[in-house]
Structures are given as structure tokens and as C-alpha cells.
XYZ file of C-alpha atoms in Angstrom:
374
model
C -40.303 105.518 21.422
C -36.577 104.963 21.591
C -36.059 107.122 18.532
C -38.058 109.527 16.417
C -39.557 107.528 13.582
C -40.113 109.112 10.189
C -43.534 108.858 8.549
C -44.251 109.298 4.854
C -47.818 110.624 4.610
C -50.114 110.446 1.577
C -53.778 111.337 0.942
C -54.917 109.972 -2.464
C -58.109 112.049 -2.562
C -56.111 115.320 -2.418
C -53.099 116.609 -0.495
C -53.553 118.234 2.925
C -52.349 121.569 1.518
C -54.823 121.555 -1.408
C -56.397 125.023 -1.921
C -60.008 123.765 -1.831
C -61.285 123.270 1.735
C -63.102 120.076 2.715
C -63.612 117.763 5.653
C -61.131 115.306 4.151
C -58.460 117.971 3.873
C -59.043 119.091 7.457
C -58.827 115.551 8.834
C -55.597 114.932 6.902
C -54.097 118.150 8.259
C -55.088 117.273 11.807
C -53.806 113.726 11.426
C -50.369 115.007 10.457
C -50.380 117.360 13.462
C -51.408 114.566 15.826
C -48.647 112.296 14.529
C -46.095 115.053 15.047
C -47.399 115.658 18.565
C -47.015 111.932 19.202
C -43.304 112.324 18.467
C -43.039 111.313 14.818
C -41.345 113.200 11.998
C -44.047 113.530 9.330
C -43.413 114.500 5.729
C -45.864 114.682 2.833
C -44.670 111.983 0.446
C -46.668 113.076 -2.611
C -49.292 115.528 -3.842
C -50.453 113.162 -6.562
C -54.268 112.947 -6.813
C -55.717 109.490 -7.433
C -59.319 110.688 -7.003
C -61.832 110.922 -9.837
C -65.392 112.253 -9.930
C -66.190 109.945 -12.852
C -65.902 106.178 -13.105
C -64.562 106.219 -16.677
C -62.117 103.312 -17.165
C -59.803 105.523 -19.224
C -59.485 107.848 -16.253
C -58.806 104.833 -14.051
C -55.983 103.683 -16.337
C -54.569 107.218 -16.474
C -54.661 107.674 -12.693
C -53.061 104.269 -12.089
C -50.308 104.842 -14.645
C -49.555 108.257 -13.172
C -49.486 106.803 -9.663
C -47.024 104.086 -10.630
C -44.759 106.704 -12.207
C -45.058 108.794 -9.047
C -44.135 105.768 -6.926
C -41.015 105.261 -9.036
C -40.098 108.920 -8.592
C -40.546 108.714 -4.824
C -38.490 105.533 -4.600
C -35.644 107.111 -6.538
C -35.754 110.086 -4.180
C -35.760 107.919 -1.052
C -33.037 105.579 -2.282
C -30.769 108.569 -2.847
C -30.951 109.209 0.912
C -28.917 107.516 3.589
C -30.876 104.614 5.161
C -31.446 106.497 8.437
C -32.979 109.421 6.500
C -35.626 107.292 4.783
C -39.161 106.893 6.177
C -39.792 104.145 8.721
C -43.563 104.006 8.129
C -45.895 104.859 5.238
C -49.376 106.144 6.178
C -52.151 106.636 3.627
C -55.231 108.581 4.676
C -58.647 107.589 3.270
C -58.180 105.218 0.349
C -61.597 104.291 -1.024
C -63.587 103.523 -4.170
C -62.972 106.872 -5.885
C -59.398 107.279 -4.633
C -57.393 104.027 -4.600
C -53.853 104.088 -3.291
C -51.432 102.617 -5.800
C -48.390 104.473 -4.449
C -48.162 103.389 -0.815
C -48.108 99.627 -1.427
C -45.333 99.929 -4.020
C -43.082 102.240 -2.003
C -43.543 100.531 1.355
C -42.902 97.066 -0.098
C -39.742 98.202 -1.897
C -38.413 99.940 1.229
C -39.492 97.115 3.545
C -41.475 99.414 5.861
C -44.969 99.067 7.398
C -47.854 100.226 5.210
C -50.713 101.719 7.277
C -54.154 102.932 6.190
C -56.305 105.443 8.065
C -60.049 105.492 7.317
C -59.995 103.013 4.462
C -63.633 102.905 3.412
C -66.341 101.465 1.212
C -68.573 104.370 0.211
C -71.973 104.436 -1.460
C -70.889 104.280 -5.086
C -72.506 101.415 -6.927
C -76.072 100.664 -7.923
C -77.433 97.843 -10.072
C -74.625 98.068 -12.632
C -71.977 99.275 -10.167
C -69.941 101.370 -12.565
C -67.357 101.927 -9.825
C -66.570 98.205 -9.467
C -63.202 98.444 -11.300
C -62.160 101.358 -9.105
C -63.305 99.549 -5.972
C -61.329 96.492 -6.961
C -58.184 98.608 -7.310
C -58.820 100.262 -3.950
C -59.369 96.917 -2.249
C -56.163 95.499 -3.693
C -54.220 98.229 -1.914
C -56.308 98.065 1.262
C -55.617 94.331 1.609
C -51.862 94.983 1.544
C -51.911 97.272 4.589
C -50.171 95.984 7.705
C -52.498 97.988 9.954
C -55.773 99.903 9.657
C -56.700 102.828 11.905
C -60.493 103.062 11.962
C -62.782 105.976 12.881
C -66.249 104.484 12.246
C -68.073 101.224 13.065
C -69.252 101.002 9.441
C -65.654 101.063 8.195
C -64.689 98.474 10.780
C -67.459 96.156 9.599
C -66.448 96.645 5.965
C -62.768 95.963 6.624
C -63.498 92.949 8.804
C -65.507 91.426 5.966
C -62.917 92.361 3.345
C -59.915 91.105 5.318
C -61.593 88.101 6.899
C -61.002 89.202 10.515
C -60.282 92.321 12.597
C -56.757 91.510 13.771
C -55.243 94.420 11.805
C -57.838 96.987 12.915
C -57.402 99.609 15.628
C -60.011 102.202 16.626
C -59.155 105.916 16.651
C -61.741 108.475 17.906
C -62.531 111.310 15.450
C -60.660 114.433 16.506
C -59.954 118.090 15.728
C -57.446 120.789 16.555
C -58.917 122.512 19.603
C -56.065 125.003 19.916
C -57.714 127.724 17.825
C -57.370 130.689 20.145
C -60.175 132.941 21.314
C -63.209 133.158 19.045
C -65.180 136.377 19.276
C -68.917 136.232 18.464
C -70.013 138.145 15.411
C -72.724 140.805 15.685
C -76.131 139.397 14.798
C -78.697 141.320 12.783
C -79.925 144.453 14.550
C -83.614 143.756 13.866
C -83.446 140.325 15.540
C -84.725 140.075 19.099
C -81.703 139.141 21.271
C -83.922 136.776 23.282
C -84.864 134.739 20.199
C -82.721 131.584 19.804
C -80.546 131.534 16.700
C -80.166 128.331 14.723
C -77.026 128.048 12.629
C -76.164 125.646 9.832
C -73.185 125.462 7.536
C -72.027 123.416 4.581
C -70.627 123.523 1.077
C -73.447 124.189 -1.372
C -72.807 121.557 -3.994
C -74.713 118.644 -5.478
C -74.797 115.339 -3.643
C -75.005 114.813 0.093
C -74.523 118.489 0.840
C -77.479 119.928 -1.065
C -79.621 116.956 0.030
C -78.964 117.902 3.661
C -79.857 121.528 2.989
C -83.117 120.481 1.331
C -83.985 118.214 4.267
C -83.334 121.068 6.675
C -85.374 123.523 4.604
C -88.395 121.213 4.651
C -88.087 120.660 8.399
C -87.841 124.347 9.263
C -90.432 125.510 6.732
C -93.009 123.570 8.744
C -91.940 125.264 11.991
C -92.339 128.957 11.213
C -94.852 129.237 14.060
C -91.933 128.727 16.475
C -89.723 131.587 17.675
C -86.289 131.253 16.051
C -83.982 132.908 13.553
C -81.593 131.168 11.188
C -78.032 131.803 10.000
C -76.937 129.864 6.900
C -73.165 129.858 6.393
C -71.629 128.682 3.137
C -71.648 129.033 -0.605
C -71.178 127.089 -3.783
C -72.677 126.280 -7.188
C -76.021 125.177 -5.703
C -76.539 128.271 -3.556
C -79.364 129.706 -5.684
C -81.320 126.446 -5.599
C -80.745 126.006 -1.877
C -81.897 129.557 -1.161
C -85.068 128.831 -3.121
C -85.719 125.786 -0.937
C -85.831 128.065 2.131
C -88.173 130.591 0.503
C -91.138 129.615 2.710
C -89.263 130.952 5.740
C -89.795 134.718 6.161
C -86.798 136.537 4.719
C -86.337 138.691 7.816
C -85.756 135.554 9.911
C -82.944 134.194 7.768
C -79.423 135.513 7.171
C -77.200 134.108 4.401
C -73.498 134.826 4.884
C -72.217 133.319 1.635
C -68.843 131.604 1.649
C -66.651 133.060 4.397
C -63.291 132.363 6.004
C -63.179 129.558 8.551
C -62.575 132.012 11.382
C -65.857 133.735 10.525
C -67.703 130.422 10.517
C -66.576 129.951 14.119
C -67.571 133.524 15.009
C -71.077 132.942 13.652
C -71.251 129.737 15.702
C -70.134 131.586 18.813
C -72.977 134.080 18.362
C -75.649 131.432 17.844
C -77.722 129.210 20.141
C -78.104 125.832 18.400
C -76.185 124.081 15.625
C -78.406 122.187 13.220
C -77.353 119.994 10.314
C -79.265 116.821 9.397
C -76.089 114.796 8.813
C -77.685 112.451 6.276
C -74.953 110.043 5.090
C -72.399 112.040 7.116
C -69.229 109.913 7.478
C -67.948 111.677 10.598
C -69.082 115.279 10.719
C -66.140 117.368 11.852
C -68.416 120.401 11.825
C -70.260 118.966 14.845
C -67.009 118.949 16.813
C -66.378 122.566 15.800
C -69.868 123.615 16.882
C -69.598 121.827 20.210
C -66.209 123.401 20.858
C -67.978 126.760 20.562
C -70.484 125.662 23.189
C -73.421 124.825 20.924
C -75.859 121.948 21.434
C -76.447 119.936 18.259
C -79.596 118.930 16.387
C -79.077 116.173 13.799
C -80.132 112.756 12.600
C -78.591 109.642 14.104
C -76.904 108.866 10.792
C -73.651 107.027 10.092
C -70.828 108.828 11.910
C -72.868 111.496 13.711
C -73.257 109.509 16.978
C -69.472 109.175 17.126
C -69.168 112.893 17.839
C -72.596 113.854 19.270
C -73.928 112.119 22.382
C -77.721 112.060 22.340
C -79.239 113.620 25.434
C -75.868 114.929 26.608
C -74.333 117.146 23.913
C -77.307 117.293 21.557
C -80.509 115.659 20.394
C -80.455 113.067 17.607
C -83.533 111.890 15.720
C -83.841 108.601 13.796
C -82.565 109.171 10.263
C -85.261 110.705 8.083
C -87.772 111.158 10.921
C -88.699 114.789 10.350
C -91.292 114.885 13.120
C -88.764 113.646 15.666
C -86.264 116.269 14.556
C -88.905 118.978 14.844
C -89.722 117.810 18.368
C -86.028 117.992 19.265
C -85.845 121.526 17.896
C -88.902 122.549 19.919
C -87.382 121.039 23.058
C -84.171 123.060 22.755
C -85.918 126.241 21.683
C -88.077 126.107 24.802
C -85.323 125.386 27.300
C -82.403 127.822 27.494
C -80.885 125.994 30.469
C -80.857 122.729 28.525
C -79.141 124.472 25.631
C -76.480 125.836 27.936
C -75.966 122.527 29.753
C -75.594 120.604 26.497
C -73.281 123.274 25.100
C -70.993 123.001 28.135
C -71.055 119.208 27.998
C -70.232 119.245 24.291
C -67.250 121.533 24.714
C -65.929 119.422 27.614
C -66.343 116.208 25.614
C -64.506 117.602 22.584
C -61.593 118.816 24.700
C -61.283 115.530 26.613
C -62.041 112.920 23.953
C -61.733 114.483 20.505
C -58.730 116.807 20.731
C -55.470 116.424 18.849
C -53.804 115.730 22.199
C -56.152 112.802 22.831
C -55.566 111.520 19.297
C -51.787 111.857 19.644
C -51.851 109.734 22.778
C -53.885 107.028 21.038
C -51.740 107.124 17.883
C -48.598 106.789 19.963
C -50.016 103.713 21.686
C -51.062 102.083 18.419
C -47.933 102.863 16.379
C -45.480 102.098 19.165
C -45.703 98.393 18.362
C -45.370 98.793 14.573
């Protein structure tokens, strides 16, 4: 770049500094870091939340009205600056059916700057009556106005190609994470556990929807494998914790340890102390947690669902079963439990792959290449 370009960044689902952790928040944070590493000046343009859990049309009207007012506020703020101090590019992360972007199109058009979307998506909301259709229409109106789309997943690419009519505005970006996290020390496992017994670890927010569904799938899989030699660490908490614990009740209590909700650093320490990371990944868009586990040297057990194969290479960094095939997943678990060398080889391969292909440094290089021509 001949000069440092300024980027106005916006995440309509929730701002990157929102107090509630989530995969979306983490990706937004890492995206801002990668853009800065690529040489851009990145500033959060707004903390306005367009997202809604409910499809109510009154909420839609309220969110849209608030967004338009926020766009006017931002424009007034930018226009008070000297031209060279204003943003050169607007980037919106993850506009989709429940979180349309009304702000970016307005501001970028008024300022005459490129409007770029990252991970614009069509998610599973719908059904016979498709109560989210009005929201989706609003999201698609904004998505169609983008000058460029940065795409993580093949499913998003297919959706955008159909929506836009071709793929000329689409550019692929590999999923990535911040690998510069310092040294992670393993936590002490339970004293009554045999140190030679492999430890499975799983982690997720315990809430209704995809998360509790994945926990229930895992509970059923493992409950039918209690004749195998393994112990299990379950990391996480949330409103569905009691129900999820009940789903694992067929597994002997002494073989399972529940940590509750812990700090992220402790999640990594539990991973470091374990042998295999297991999470079904049903309907998992990307699965940043798989990158975190592989960075800690863990092989992965999961289903070959949606975005999981983007970050886990079957037979190299983990073992993936066809989605919903419980017997195949159980066979994969047995294979890794029985072969310590395979676990270690896959763990090393996973860590190497994350560092080389899914680091912020790798993403910064790709982002620089893509945005250089904007």
C-alpha cells in the first residue's frame, strides 16, 4: 500500500468488545487484528446492535429505525473531520437474516467509499411459513450493495453466488485465529484418574439451539461406549447446564469432570492436559474451537458438517464421521483411543496446520492481497 488506509469496522450482531463471549465476537476481534497487521488503521464505527432473537416485525422496524439514526450520527461525525481523516473503506462483519446491516450501505454510499462484507450468510431460519422472510429481505438488500464479499465457507459462497447472480465480487479467506497466546500450562487432572487413560475434552456454551443439540448428540454417543477406557472433561456453563448434565448421567460420575463456565485461559489449560478434543459440530458454521484445540496439540473427533472440514483435515489432524452417523463417530473414537502414536501425530499435524494456514499472520497476508486492489 502506498498509504495507510483507514477502515470503519462494524459487526451488526454485536460489537467486538461486547461483554458476552461468542464465536462471532472472537472472529470479529481477530478480523480487526488481522486488518491492522495488514497495515490498515481500523476503528470501530458503531456499537449499534441490529440483531434480534425474535422475528417480530415491530422489532424489525425498531432496529431499522435505530440503525438509520445511527448512520446519520456517524455521517455527521465523519463529515466534521478533514477528508484525509475519514475512513477509506467500510467493512461489515457477518450480516445475515437475524442481523441485517442498514448502517454500512448508507454511510459508505454517502462518503463514496467501498462497502465490503465479511461472512455475509444465509442461515437456517425459515420453515414452511418463514417468519424471518422480512428480516432476510432487509439483510439481502444490504448484501447486494456490497462492492466485495470476503467468504469463509463454501456454503456462503454458493448462497452469495445465487443471490448476486455470479461470483465476481467474492474472495475466499481461510478461517483463522490469533495464535500468539503465550505459553499454556496444562491443568492438573483429577487425582483418581489413571494417567494412562486418554482424556476426552469437549467445550461449548450450554444454551438452547445448536449448542445443547451437540451436547445431547455427544452424550448419546459416549453413553454407548462406557466399555472403552476413557475419561471426560466437559468445559462450559449456561442456562441448559442441568439438562445437559442429566443427558450424561449414564456415564459413571467418576469418569466425568464438569468445570462449569471458566475463563478462556482455563479452557486452553484443560485442552493442554487432555488427549482428544471431541465436539460433534452439527450445523457448525466454522468452529473456531477446533482451531484452538489443534493449536494445543489435540487431534479432533467431529462430524463432517458445514464448516468443520475447513479447519479439520480428516485423516491428518483428526477423524471426521458423516454427519449424524453415530457408529462411524464411535469407530473414530475407538481408533484414537487405541493408538497413542496416532493421537500424537495428528496433534502435531493440527498445530502445524493452524500456525501455517489459519493464523492471523496468514489472514493478514491474504487480506492485504484482496484489499490492495479496492
